[in-house]
XYZ file of C-alpha atoms in Angstrom:
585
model
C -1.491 2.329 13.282
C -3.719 4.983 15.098
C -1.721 8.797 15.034
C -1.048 8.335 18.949
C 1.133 5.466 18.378
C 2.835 6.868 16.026
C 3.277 10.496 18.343
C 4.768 7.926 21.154
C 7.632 5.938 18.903
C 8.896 9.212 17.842
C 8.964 9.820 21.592
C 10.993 6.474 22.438
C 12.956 6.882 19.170
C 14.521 10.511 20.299
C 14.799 9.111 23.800
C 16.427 5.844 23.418
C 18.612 6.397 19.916
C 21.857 7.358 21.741
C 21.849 4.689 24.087
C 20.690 2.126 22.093
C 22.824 3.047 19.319
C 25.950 2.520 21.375
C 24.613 -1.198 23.394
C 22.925 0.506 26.447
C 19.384 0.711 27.825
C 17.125 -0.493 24.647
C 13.965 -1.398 26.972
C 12.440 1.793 25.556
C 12.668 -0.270 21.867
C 10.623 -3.452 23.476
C 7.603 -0.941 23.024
C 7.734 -0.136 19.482
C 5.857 -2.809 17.953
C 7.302 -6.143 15.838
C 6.994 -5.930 11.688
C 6.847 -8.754 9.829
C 6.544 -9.248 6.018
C 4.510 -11.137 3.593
C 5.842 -11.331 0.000
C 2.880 -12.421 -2.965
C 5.386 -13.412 -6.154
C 4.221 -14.174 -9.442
C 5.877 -17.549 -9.751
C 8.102 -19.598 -8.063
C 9.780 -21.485 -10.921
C 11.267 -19.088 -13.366
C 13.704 -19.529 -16.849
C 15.939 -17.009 -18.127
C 14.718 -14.064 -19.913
C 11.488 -13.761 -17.354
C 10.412 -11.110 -14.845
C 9.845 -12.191 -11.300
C 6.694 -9.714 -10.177
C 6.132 -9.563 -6.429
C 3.915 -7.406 -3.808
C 5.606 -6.579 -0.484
C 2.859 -6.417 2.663
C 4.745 -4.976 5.969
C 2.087 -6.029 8.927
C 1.892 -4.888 12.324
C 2.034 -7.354 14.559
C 0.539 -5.382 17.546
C -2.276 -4.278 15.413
C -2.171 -7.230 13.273
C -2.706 -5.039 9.781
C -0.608 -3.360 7.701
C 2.108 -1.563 9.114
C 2.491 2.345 9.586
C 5.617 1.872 11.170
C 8.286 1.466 8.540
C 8.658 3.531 4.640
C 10.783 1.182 3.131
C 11.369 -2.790 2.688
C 14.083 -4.706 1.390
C 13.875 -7.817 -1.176
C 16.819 -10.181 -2.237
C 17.043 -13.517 -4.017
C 20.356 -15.549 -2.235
C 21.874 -18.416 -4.625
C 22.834 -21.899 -2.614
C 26.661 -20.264 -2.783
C 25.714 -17.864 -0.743
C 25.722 -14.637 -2.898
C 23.004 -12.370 -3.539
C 21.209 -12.208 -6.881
C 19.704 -9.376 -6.390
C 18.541 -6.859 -3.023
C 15.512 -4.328 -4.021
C 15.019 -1.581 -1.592
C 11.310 -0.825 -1.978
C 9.390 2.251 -0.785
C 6.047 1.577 1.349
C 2.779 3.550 0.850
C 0.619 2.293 3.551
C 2.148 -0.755 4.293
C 2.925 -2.425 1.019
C 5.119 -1.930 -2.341
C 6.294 -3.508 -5.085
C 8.748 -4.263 -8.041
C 9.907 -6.879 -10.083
C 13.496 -8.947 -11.120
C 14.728 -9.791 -15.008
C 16.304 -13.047 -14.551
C 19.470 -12.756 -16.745
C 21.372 -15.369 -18.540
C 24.287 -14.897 -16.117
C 22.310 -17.356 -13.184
C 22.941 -20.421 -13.229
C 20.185 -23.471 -13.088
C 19.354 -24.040 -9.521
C 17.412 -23.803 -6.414
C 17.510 -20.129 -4.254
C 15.689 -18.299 -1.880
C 13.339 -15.381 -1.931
C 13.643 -13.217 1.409
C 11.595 -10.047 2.569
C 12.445 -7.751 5.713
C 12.634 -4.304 6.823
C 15.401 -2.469 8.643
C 13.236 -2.401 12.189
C 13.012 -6.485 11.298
C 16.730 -6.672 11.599
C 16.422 -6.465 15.007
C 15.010 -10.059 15.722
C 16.784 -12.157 13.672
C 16.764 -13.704 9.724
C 14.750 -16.247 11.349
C 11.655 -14.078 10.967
C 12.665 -12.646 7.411
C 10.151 -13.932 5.243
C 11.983 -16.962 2.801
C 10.307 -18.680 -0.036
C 11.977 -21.019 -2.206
C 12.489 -20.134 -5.403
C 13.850 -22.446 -8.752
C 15.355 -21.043 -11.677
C 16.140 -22.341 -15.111
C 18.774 -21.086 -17.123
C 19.112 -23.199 -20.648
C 21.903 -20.938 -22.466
C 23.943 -22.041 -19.232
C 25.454 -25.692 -17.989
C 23.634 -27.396 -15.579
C 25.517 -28.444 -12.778
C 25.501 -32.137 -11.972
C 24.233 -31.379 -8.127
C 20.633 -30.707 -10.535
C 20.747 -33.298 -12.776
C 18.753 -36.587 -12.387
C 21.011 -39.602 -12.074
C 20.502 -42.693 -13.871
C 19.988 -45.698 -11.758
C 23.010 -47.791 -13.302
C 25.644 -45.816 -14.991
C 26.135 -49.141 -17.210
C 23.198 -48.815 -19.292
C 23.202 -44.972 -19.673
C 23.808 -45.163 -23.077
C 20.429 -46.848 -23.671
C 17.842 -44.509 -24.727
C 14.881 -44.413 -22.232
C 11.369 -43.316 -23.012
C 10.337 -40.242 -22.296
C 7.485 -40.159 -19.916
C 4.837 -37.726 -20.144
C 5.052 -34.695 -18.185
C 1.762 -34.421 -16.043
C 0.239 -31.177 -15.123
C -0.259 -30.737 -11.364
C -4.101 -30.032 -9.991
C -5.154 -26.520 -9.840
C -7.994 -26.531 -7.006
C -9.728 -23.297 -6.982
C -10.102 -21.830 -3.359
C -12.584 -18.921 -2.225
C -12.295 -16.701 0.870
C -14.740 -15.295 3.012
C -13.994 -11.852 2.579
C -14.021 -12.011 -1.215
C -14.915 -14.044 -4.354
C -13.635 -14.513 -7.786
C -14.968 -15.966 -10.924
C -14.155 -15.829 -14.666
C -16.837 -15.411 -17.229
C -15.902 -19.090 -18.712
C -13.662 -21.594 -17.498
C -12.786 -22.519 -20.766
C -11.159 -20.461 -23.685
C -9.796 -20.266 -26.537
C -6.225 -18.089 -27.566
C -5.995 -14.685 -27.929
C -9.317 -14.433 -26.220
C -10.966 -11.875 -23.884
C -11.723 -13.272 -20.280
C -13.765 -10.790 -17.958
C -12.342 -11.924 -14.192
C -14.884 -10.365 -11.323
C -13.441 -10.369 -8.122
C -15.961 -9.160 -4.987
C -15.940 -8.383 -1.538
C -18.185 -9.845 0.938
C -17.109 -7.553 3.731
C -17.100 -3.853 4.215
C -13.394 -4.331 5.740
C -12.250 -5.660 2.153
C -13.023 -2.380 0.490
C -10.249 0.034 2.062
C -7.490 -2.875 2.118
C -4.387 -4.071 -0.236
C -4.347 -6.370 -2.764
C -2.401 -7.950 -5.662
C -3.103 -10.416 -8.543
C -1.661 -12.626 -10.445
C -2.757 -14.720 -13.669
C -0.006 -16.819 -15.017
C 0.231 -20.368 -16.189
C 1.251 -23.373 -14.843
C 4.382 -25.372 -15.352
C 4.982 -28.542 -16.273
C 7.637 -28.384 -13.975
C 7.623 -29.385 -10.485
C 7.911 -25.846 -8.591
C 8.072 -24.639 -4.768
C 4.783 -24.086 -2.918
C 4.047 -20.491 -2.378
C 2.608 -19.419 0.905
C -0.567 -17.736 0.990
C -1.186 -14.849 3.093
C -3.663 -16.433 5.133
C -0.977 -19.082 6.188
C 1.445 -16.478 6.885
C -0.930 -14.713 9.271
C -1.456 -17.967 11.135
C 2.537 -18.589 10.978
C 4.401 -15.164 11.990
C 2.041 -12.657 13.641
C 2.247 -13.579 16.408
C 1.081 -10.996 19.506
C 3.679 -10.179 22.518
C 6.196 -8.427 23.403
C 9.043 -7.602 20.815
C 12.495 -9.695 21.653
C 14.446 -7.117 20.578
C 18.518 -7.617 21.066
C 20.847 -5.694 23.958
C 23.294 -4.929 20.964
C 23.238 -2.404 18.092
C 19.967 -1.295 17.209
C 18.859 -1.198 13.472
C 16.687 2.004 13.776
C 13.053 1.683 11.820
C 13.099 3.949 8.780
C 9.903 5.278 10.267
C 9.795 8.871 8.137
C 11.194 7.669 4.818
C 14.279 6.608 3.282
C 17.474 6.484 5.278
C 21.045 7.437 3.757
C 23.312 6.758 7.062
C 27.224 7.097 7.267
C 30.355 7.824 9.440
C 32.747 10.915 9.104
C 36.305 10.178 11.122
C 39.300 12.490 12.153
C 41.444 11.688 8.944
C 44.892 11.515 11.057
C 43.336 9.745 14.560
C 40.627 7.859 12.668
C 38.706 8.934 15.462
C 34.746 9.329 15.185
C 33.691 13.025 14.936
C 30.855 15.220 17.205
C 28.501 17.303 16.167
C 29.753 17.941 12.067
C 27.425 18.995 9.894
C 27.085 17.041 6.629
C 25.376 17.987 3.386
C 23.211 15.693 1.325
C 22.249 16.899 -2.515
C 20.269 14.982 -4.727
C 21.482 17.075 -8.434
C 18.727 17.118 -10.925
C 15.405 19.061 -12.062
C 13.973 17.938 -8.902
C 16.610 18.389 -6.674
C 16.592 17.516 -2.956
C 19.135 18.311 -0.198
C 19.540 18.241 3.554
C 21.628 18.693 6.293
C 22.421 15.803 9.050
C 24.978 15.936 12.397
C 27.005 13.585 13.477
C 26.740 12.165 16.883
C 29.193 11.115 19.490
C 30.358 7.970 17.694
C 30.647 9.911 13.991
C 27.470 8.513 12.846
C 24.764 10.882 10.358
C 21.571 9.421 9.334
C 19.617 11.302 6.254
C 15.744 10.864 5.710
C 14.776 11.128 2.368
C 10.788 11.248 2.644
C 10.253 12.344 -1.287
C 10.442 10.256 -4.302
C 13.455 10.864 -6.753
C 14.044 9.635 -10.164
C 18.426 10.471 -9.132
C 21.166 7.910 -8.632
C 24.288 9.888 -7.981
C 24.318 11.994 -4.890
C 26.747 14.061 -3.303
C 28.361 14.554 0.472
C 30.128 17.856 1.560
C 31.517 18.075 5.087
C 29.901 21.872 5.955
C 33.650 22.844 7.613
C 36.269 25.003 6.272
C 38.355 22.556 7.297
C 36.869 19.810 5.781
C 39.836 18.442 4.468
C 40.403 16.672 7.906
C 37.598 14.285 8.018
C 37.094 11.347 5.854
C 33.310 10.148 5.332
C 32.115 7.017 4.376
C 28.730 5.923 3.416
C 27.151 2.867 5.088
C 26.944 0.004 2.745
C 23.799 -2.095 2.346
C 25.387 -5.360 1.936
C 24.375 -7.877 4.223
C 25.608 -11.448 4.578
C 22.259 -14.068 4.628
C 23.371 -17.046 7.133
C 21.945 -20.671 7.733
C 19.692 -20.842 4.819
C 17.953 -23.941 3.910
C 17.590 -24.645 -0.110
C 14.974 -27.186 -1.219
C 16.509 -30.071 -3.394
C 16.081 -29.587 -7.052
C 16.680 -31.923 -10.032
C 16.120 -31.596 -13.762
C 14.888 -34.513 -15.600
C 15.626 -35.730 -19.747
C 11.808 -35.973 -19.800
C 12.229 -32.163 -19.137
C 13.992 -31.222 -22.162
C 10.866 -30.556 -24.957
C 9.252 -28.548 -22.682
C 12.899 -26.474 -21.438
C 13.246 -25.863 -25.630
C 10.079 -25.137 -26.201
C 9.441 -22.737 -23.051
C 12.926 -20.855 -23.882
C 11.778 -20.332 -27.682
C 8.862 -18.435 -26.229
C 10.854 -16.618 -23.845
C 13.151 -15.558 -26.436
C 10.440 -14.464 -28.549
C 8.514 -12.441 -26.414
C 11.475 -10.596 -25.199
C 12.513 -10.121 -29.082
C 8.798 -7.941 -29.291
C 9.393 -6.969 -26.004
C 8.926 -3.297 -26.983
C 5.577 -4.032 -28.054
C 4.422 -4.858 -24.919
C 6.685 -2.627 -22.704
C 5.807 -1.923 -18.756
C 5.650 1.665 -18.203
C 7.559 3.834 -15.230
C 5.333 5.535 -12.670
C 7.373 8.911 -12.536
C 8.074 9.690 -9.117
C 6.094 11.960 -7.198
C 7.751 15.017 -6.684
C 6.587 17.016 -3.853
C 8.575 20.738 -3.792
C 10.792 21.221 -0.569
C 10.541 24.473 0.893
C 13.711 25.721 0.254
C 12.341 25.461 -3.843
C 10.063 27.792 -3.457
C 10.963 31.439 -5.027
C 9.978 34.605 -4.894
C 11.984 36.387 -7.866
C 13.074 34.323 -11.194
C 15.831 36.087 -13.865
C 15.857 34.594 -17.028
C 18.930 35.971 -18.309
C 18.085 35.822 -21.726
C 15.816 38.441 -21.356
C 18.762 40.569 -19.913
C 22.265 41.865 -21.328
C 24.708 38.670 -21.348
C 27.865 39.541 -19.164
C 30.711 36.928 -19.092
C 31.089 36.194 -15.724
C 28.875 35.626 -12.545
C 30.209 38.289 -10.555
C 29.530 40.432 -13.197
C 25.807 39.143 -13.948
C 24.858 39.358 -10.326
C 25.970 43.165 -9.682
C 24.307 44.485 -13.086
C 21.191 41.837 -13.352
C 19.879 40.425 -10.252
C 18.200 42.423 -7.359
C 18.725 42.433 -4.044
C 21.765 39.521 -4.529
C 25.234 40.711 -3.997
C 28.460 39.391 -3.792
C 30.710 39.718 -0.960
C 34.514 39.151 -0.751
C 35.570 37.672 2.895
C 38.833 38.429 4.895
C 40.529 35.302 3.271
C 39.955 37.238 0.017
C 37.320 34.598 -1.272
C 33.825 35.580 -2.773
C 30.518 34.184 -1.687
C 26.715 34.987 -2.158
C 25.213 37.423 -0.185
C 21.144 37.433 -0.198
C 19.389 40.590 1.211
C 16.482 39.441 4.124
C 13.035 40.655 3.246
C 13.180 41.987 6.582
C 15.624 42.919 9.518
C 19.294 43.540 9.166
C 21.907 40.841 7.174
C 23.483 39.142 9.298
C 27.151 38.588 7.770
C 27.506 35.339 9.678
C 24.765 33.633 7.761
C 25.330 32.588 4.244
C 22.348 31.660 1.526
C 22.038 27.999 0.056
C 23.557 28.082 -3.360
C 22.506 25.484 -6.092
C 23.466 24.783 -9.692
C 21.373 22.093 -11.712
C 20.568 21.307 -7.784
C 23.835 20.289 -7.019
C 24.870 22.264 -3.723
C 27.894 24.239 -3.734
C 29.361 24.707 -0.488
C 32.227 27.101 -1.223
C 30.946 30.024 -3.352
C 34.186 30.517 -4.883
C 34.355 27.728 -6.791
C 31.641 28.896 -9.351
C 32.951 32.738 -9.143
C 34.896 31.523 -12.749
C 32.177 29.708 -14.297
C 30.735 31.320 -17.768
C 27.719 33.103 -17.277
C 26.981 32.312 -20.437
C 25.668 28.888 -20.110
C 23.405 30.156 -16.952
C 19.755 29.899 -18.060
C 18.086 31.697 -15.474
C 18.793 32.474 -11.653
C 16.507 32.392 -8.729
C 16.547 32.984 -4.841
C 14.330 33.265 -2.346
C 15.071 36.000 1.067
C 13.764 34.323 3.839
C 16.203 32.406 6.516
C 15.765 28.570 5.284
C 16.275 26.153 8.278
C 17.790 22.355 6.620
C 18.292 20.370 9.864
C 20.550 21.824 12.394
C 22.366 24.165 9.617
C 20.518 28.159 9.356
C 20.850 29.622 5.995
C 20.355 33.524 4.459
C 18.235 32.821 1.269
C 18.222 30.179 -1.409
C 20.233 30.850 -4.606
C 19.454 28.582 -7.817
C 21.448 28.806 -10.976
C 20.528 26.926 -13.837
C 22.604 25.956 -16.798
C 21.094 26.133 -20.471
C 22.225 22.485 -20.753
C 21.437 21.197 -17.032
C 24.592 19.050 -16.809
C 26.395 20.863 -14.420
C 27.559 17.906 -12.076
C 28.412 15.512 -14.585
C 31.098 18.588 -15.603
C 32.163 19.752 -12.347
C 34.972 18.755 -9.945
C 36.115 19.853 -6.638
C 38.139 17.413 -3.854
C 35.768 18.637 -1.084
C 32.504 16.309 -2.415
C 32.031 13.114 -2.068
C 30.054 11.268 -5.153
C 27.771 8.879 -4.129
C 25.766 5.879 -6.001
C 22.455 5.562 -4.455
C 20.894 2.684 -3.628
C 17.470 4.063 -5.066
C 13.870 2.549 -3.890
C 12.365 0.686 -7.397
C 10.716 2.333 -8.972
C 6.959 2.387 -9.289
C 5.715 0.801 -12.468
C 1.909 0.072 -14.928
C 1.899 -3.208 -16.206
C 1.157 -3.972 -19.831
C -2.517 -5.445 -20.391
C -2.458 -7.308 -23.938
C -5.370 -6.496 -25.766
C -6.634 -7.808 -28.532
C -9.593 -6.101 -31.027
C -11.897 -6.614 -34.071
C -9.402 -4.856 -36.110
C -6.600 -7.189 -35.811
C -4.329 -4.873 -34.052
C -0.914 -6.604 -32.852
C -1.876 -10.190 -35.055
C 1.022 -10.835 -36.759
C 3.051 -10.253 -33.476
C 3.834 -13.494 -32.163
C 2.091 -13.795 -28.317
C 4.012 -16.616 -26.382
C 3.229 -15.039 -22.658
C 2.809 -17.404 -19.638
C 1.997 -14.762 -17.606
C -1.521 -13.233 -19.047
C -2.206 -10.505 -16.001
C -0.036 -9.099 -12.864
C -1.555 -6.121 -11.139
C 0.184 -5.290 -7.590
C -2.374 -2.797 -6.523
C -6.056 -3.888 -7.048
C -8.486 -1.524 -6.105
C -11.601 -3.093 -4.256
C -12.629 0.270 -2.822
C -16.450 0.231 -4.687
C -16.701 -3.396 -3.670
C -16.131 -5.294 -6.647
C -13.830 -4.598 -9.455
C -14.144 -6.229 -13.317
C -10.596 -7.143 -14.911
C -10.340 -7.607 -18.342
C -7.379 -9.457 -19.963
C -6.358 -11.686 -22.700
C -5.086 -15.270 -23.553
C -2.172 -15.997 -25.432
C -0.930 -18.466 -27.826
C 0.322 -20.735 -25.345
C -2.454 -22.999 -24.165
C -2.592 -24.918 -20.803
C -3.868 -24.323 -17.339
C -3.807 -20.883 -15.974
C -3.489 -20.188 -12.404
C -5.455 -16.734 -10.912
C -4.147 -15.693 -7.756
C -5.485 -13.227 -5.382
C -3.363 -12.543 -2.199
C -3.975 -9.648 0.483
C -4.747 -7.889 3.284
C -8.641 -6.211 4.333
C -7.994 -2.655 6.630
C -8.296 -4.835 9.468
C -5.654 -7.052 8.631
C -8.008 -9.834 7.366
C -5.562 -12.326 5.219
C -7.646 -12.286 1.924
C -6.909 -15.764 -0.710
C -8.801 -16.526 -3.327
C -7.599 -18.838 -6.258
C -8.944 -20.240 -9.130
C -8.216 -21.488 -12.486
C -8.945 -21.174 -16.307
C -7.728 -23.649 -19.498
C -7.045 -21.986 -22.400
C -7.535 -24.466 -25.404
């Protein structure tokens, strides 16, 4: 989306949010443009003790590409009962993200749906989520009778029955116009190197998004998948949004959003204009400040990565023992779904055993062939930027932090108020203090609202002690300095208690992960571990930028037909599918 477009839904976004929020006036919405999403998944029949891989594609449908629009995307797998597996909240660079799902032992054999949205998508209905069906087999489990195959008559049941061969289904291969892909041999044998060239036949395919998937195919009768092409033809669709006249689910247009409610504890009345702190603890710490509107409502943006999951919420009141706060929860009740019928056969059962012993195997030497985390990328706030560091070990130890500040630290003082409490006091670089303005004070990032209640804790476990003198702005709250304390051990919040904060447990974006490529050499490395995988290759985030790109992977011991799957967007929202196929002998 060109910058101008987004310069103008910030514009209807500050003008409409009050009104819209509370069921008035939402025509200004109807010009922010529909989302819709595409979801490319690894496989669509999957046992216990597998990882279901999948690339999330938010498009535009004004523009018809990928969307600029929303940061973050939500995944969940819904069981035919209703509840949800799993919901994956999944941060969006450009448009697209991804993750994956270990399929435990704890679901149960049957038939569920995959479903991808974002919170702007809310807005139009579940009918435009996009759903996929999904089948999962779970052989340490029993299988309910509603997937079993029943015998025609229940009189001669007891007679055995030949098994009938399972068949494999046809794997057609399938080029695009926009790119091409070809193995160096359709044929191979295991533990083999194949060299897979995929290439672009249009300038547009270069600067676009793509993932790929090389896995092989069941024996199983499985759900279609939909390829992106068809979902281009299907759901963006151009015209006006049909956005709703009640509440409006906001699009998490600058990053993450961490929303909530703070009430009059006694009235249970919604609360103006309070200002709320937000710290993420931790090496990489983040914080901000949000206010609450006319209905009690705070929304957060979190536009950084994070590797935290605990968080915590401070009303910024002396009197914030008179307000309750409570987090919005993400929960959300899927309605009306249709599940495709699915039915397990006896012929089934070889293959079920077999397929489990690999599973179990390869997750036995799963260590061997580990994924890897991406670690997040930290970008450093403003308000952790310092201009003077003490590292108190290179200074006389004093007992207390009172006592540390007045001998040690320059140009930090503490100050007792009329009330007869204690609190920071950071000198400006320039001008006069001004008493009304206090600093920021962290320890191990965790922001402490009242200054008293670290006054008593041992100096002895600070490591070092920084602070910055400039007035720090965080949202609507002015601040005299930044003061950072950090302990020698750096678990500060796991130790510390005080009735005024409010712990949270986030509900953190996936995180970003490298995919383990199986290699094998002319040394022998890795031949006496077993290699039972069924899915050879899975990279969400192909890079076509030169024009062509040369994958190298491996076969395993498992012979069969293998599927390759290419699935994606060009930069002009092109659907790009390419399939083809390769039997390993």
């Amino acid at each position: 989306m060109k910058k101008n477009s987004i310069t103008f839904i910030l514009a209807v976004l500050v003008s409409f949010v009050t009104k819209a929020q509370s069921g008035e006036n939402v025509q200004g919405f109807k010009s922010i443009p529909q989302e819709h999403v595409y979801v490319h998944f690894s496989e669509s029949l999957l046992f216990s003790g597998e990882h279901l891989l999948y690339k999330v594609y938010c498009m535009d449908n004004a523009e018809r590409k990928l969307s600029s629009l929303s940061k973050m995307a939500y995944i969940a797998l819904v069981g035919e009962d209703g509840n949800t597996v799993f919901k994956h909240k999944i941060r969006l660079n450009s448009g697209s993200g991804s993750g994956d799902f270990f399929v435990p032992t704890s679901i149960p054999t049957g038939s569920y749906k995959l479903l991808g949205y974002s919170e702007w998508m809310q807005n139009f209905g579940q009918k435009d989520f996009f759903q996929s069906d999904i089948y999962i087999v779970n052989p340490y489990q029993t299988t309910s009778g509603i997937h079993l195959e029943q015998p025609v008559d229940t009189l001669i049941d007891s007679i055995p029955l030949p098994l009938k061969p399972l068949v494999l289904p046809e794997v057609p291969s399938k080029q695009s116009v926009f790119a091409n892909m070809a193995v160096d041999r359709s044929t191979v044998g295991k533990r083999e190197r194949v060299t897979l060239k995929v290439t672009s036949t249009n300038g547009s395919v270069n600067n676009g998004s793509y993932s790929i998937s090389v896995r092989k195919v069941d024996s199983l009768p499985a759900p279609s998948q939909m390829t992106s092409d068809a979902f281009v033809s299907s759901f963006l669709r151009l015209g006006q949004n049909n956005v709703g006249a009640n509440k409006i689910d906001l699009p998490e247009l600058r990053g993450e959003v961490i929303s909530g409610t703070v009430l009059d504890k006694e009235s249970q009345e919604p609360v103006e204009n309070l200002r709320i702190s937000l710290s993420l603890p931790g090496d990489k710490y983040l914080f901000n400040v949000a206010t609450s509107n006319n209905e009690g409502k705070f929304r957060f943006i979190v536009n950084r990565e994070y590797d935290n999951t605990k968080a915590a919420l401070q009303v910024l009141s002396t009197d914030w023992d008179r307000y309750q706060i409570s987090i919005d929860e993400y929960s959300k009740e899927y309605e009306n779904l249709e599940f495709s019928g699915f039915t397990l056969s006896k012929n089934m059962k070889d293959y079920i055993l077999r397929k489990s012993i690999h599973n179990q195997i390869e997750n036995v030497y799963r260590e061997a062939r580990s994924d890897s985390m991406v670690p997040a990328q930290h970008v450093t706030p403003f308000y952790r930027r310092f201009t003077e560091v003490y590292n108190l070990d290179d200074y006389t130890r004093f007992n207390g932090i009172p006592e540390t500040i007045v001998e040690v630290v320059d140009q930090v003082s503490i100050r007792k108020l009329n009330d007869g409490e204690r609190v920071f006091e950071v000198r400006p670089g320039e001008g006069f203090t001004d008493n009304s303005l206090l600093p920021i004070v962290f320890v191990d990032g965790l922001f402490i609202r009242r200054h008293e209640d670290i006054m008593g804790y041992s100096a002895k476990k600070i490591q070092s002690i920084k602070f910055s003198r400039d007035k720090v702005l965080v949202g609507s709250q002015m601040f005299q300095g930044v003061v950072s304390l950090e302990t020698i051990e750096g678990d500060f919040y796991s130790d510390f208690y005080t009735p005024h904060i409010v712990n949270l447990d986030l509900f953190k974006p996936q995180s970003r992960k490298d995919y383990h490529i199986q290699q094998y050499d002319e040394n022998g490395n890795h031949e006496r571990i077993p290699d039972f995988r069924h899915q050879l290759f899975w990279e969400p985030n192909l890079d076509l930028s030169t024009g062509s790109n040369e994958i190298i992977f491996y076969t395993s011991d498992v012979p069969g037909v293998y599927e390759l799957v290419l699935e994606g967007f060009t930069s002009n929202g092109n659907p790009v599918s390419v399939k083809e196929k390769l039997v390993v002998e």
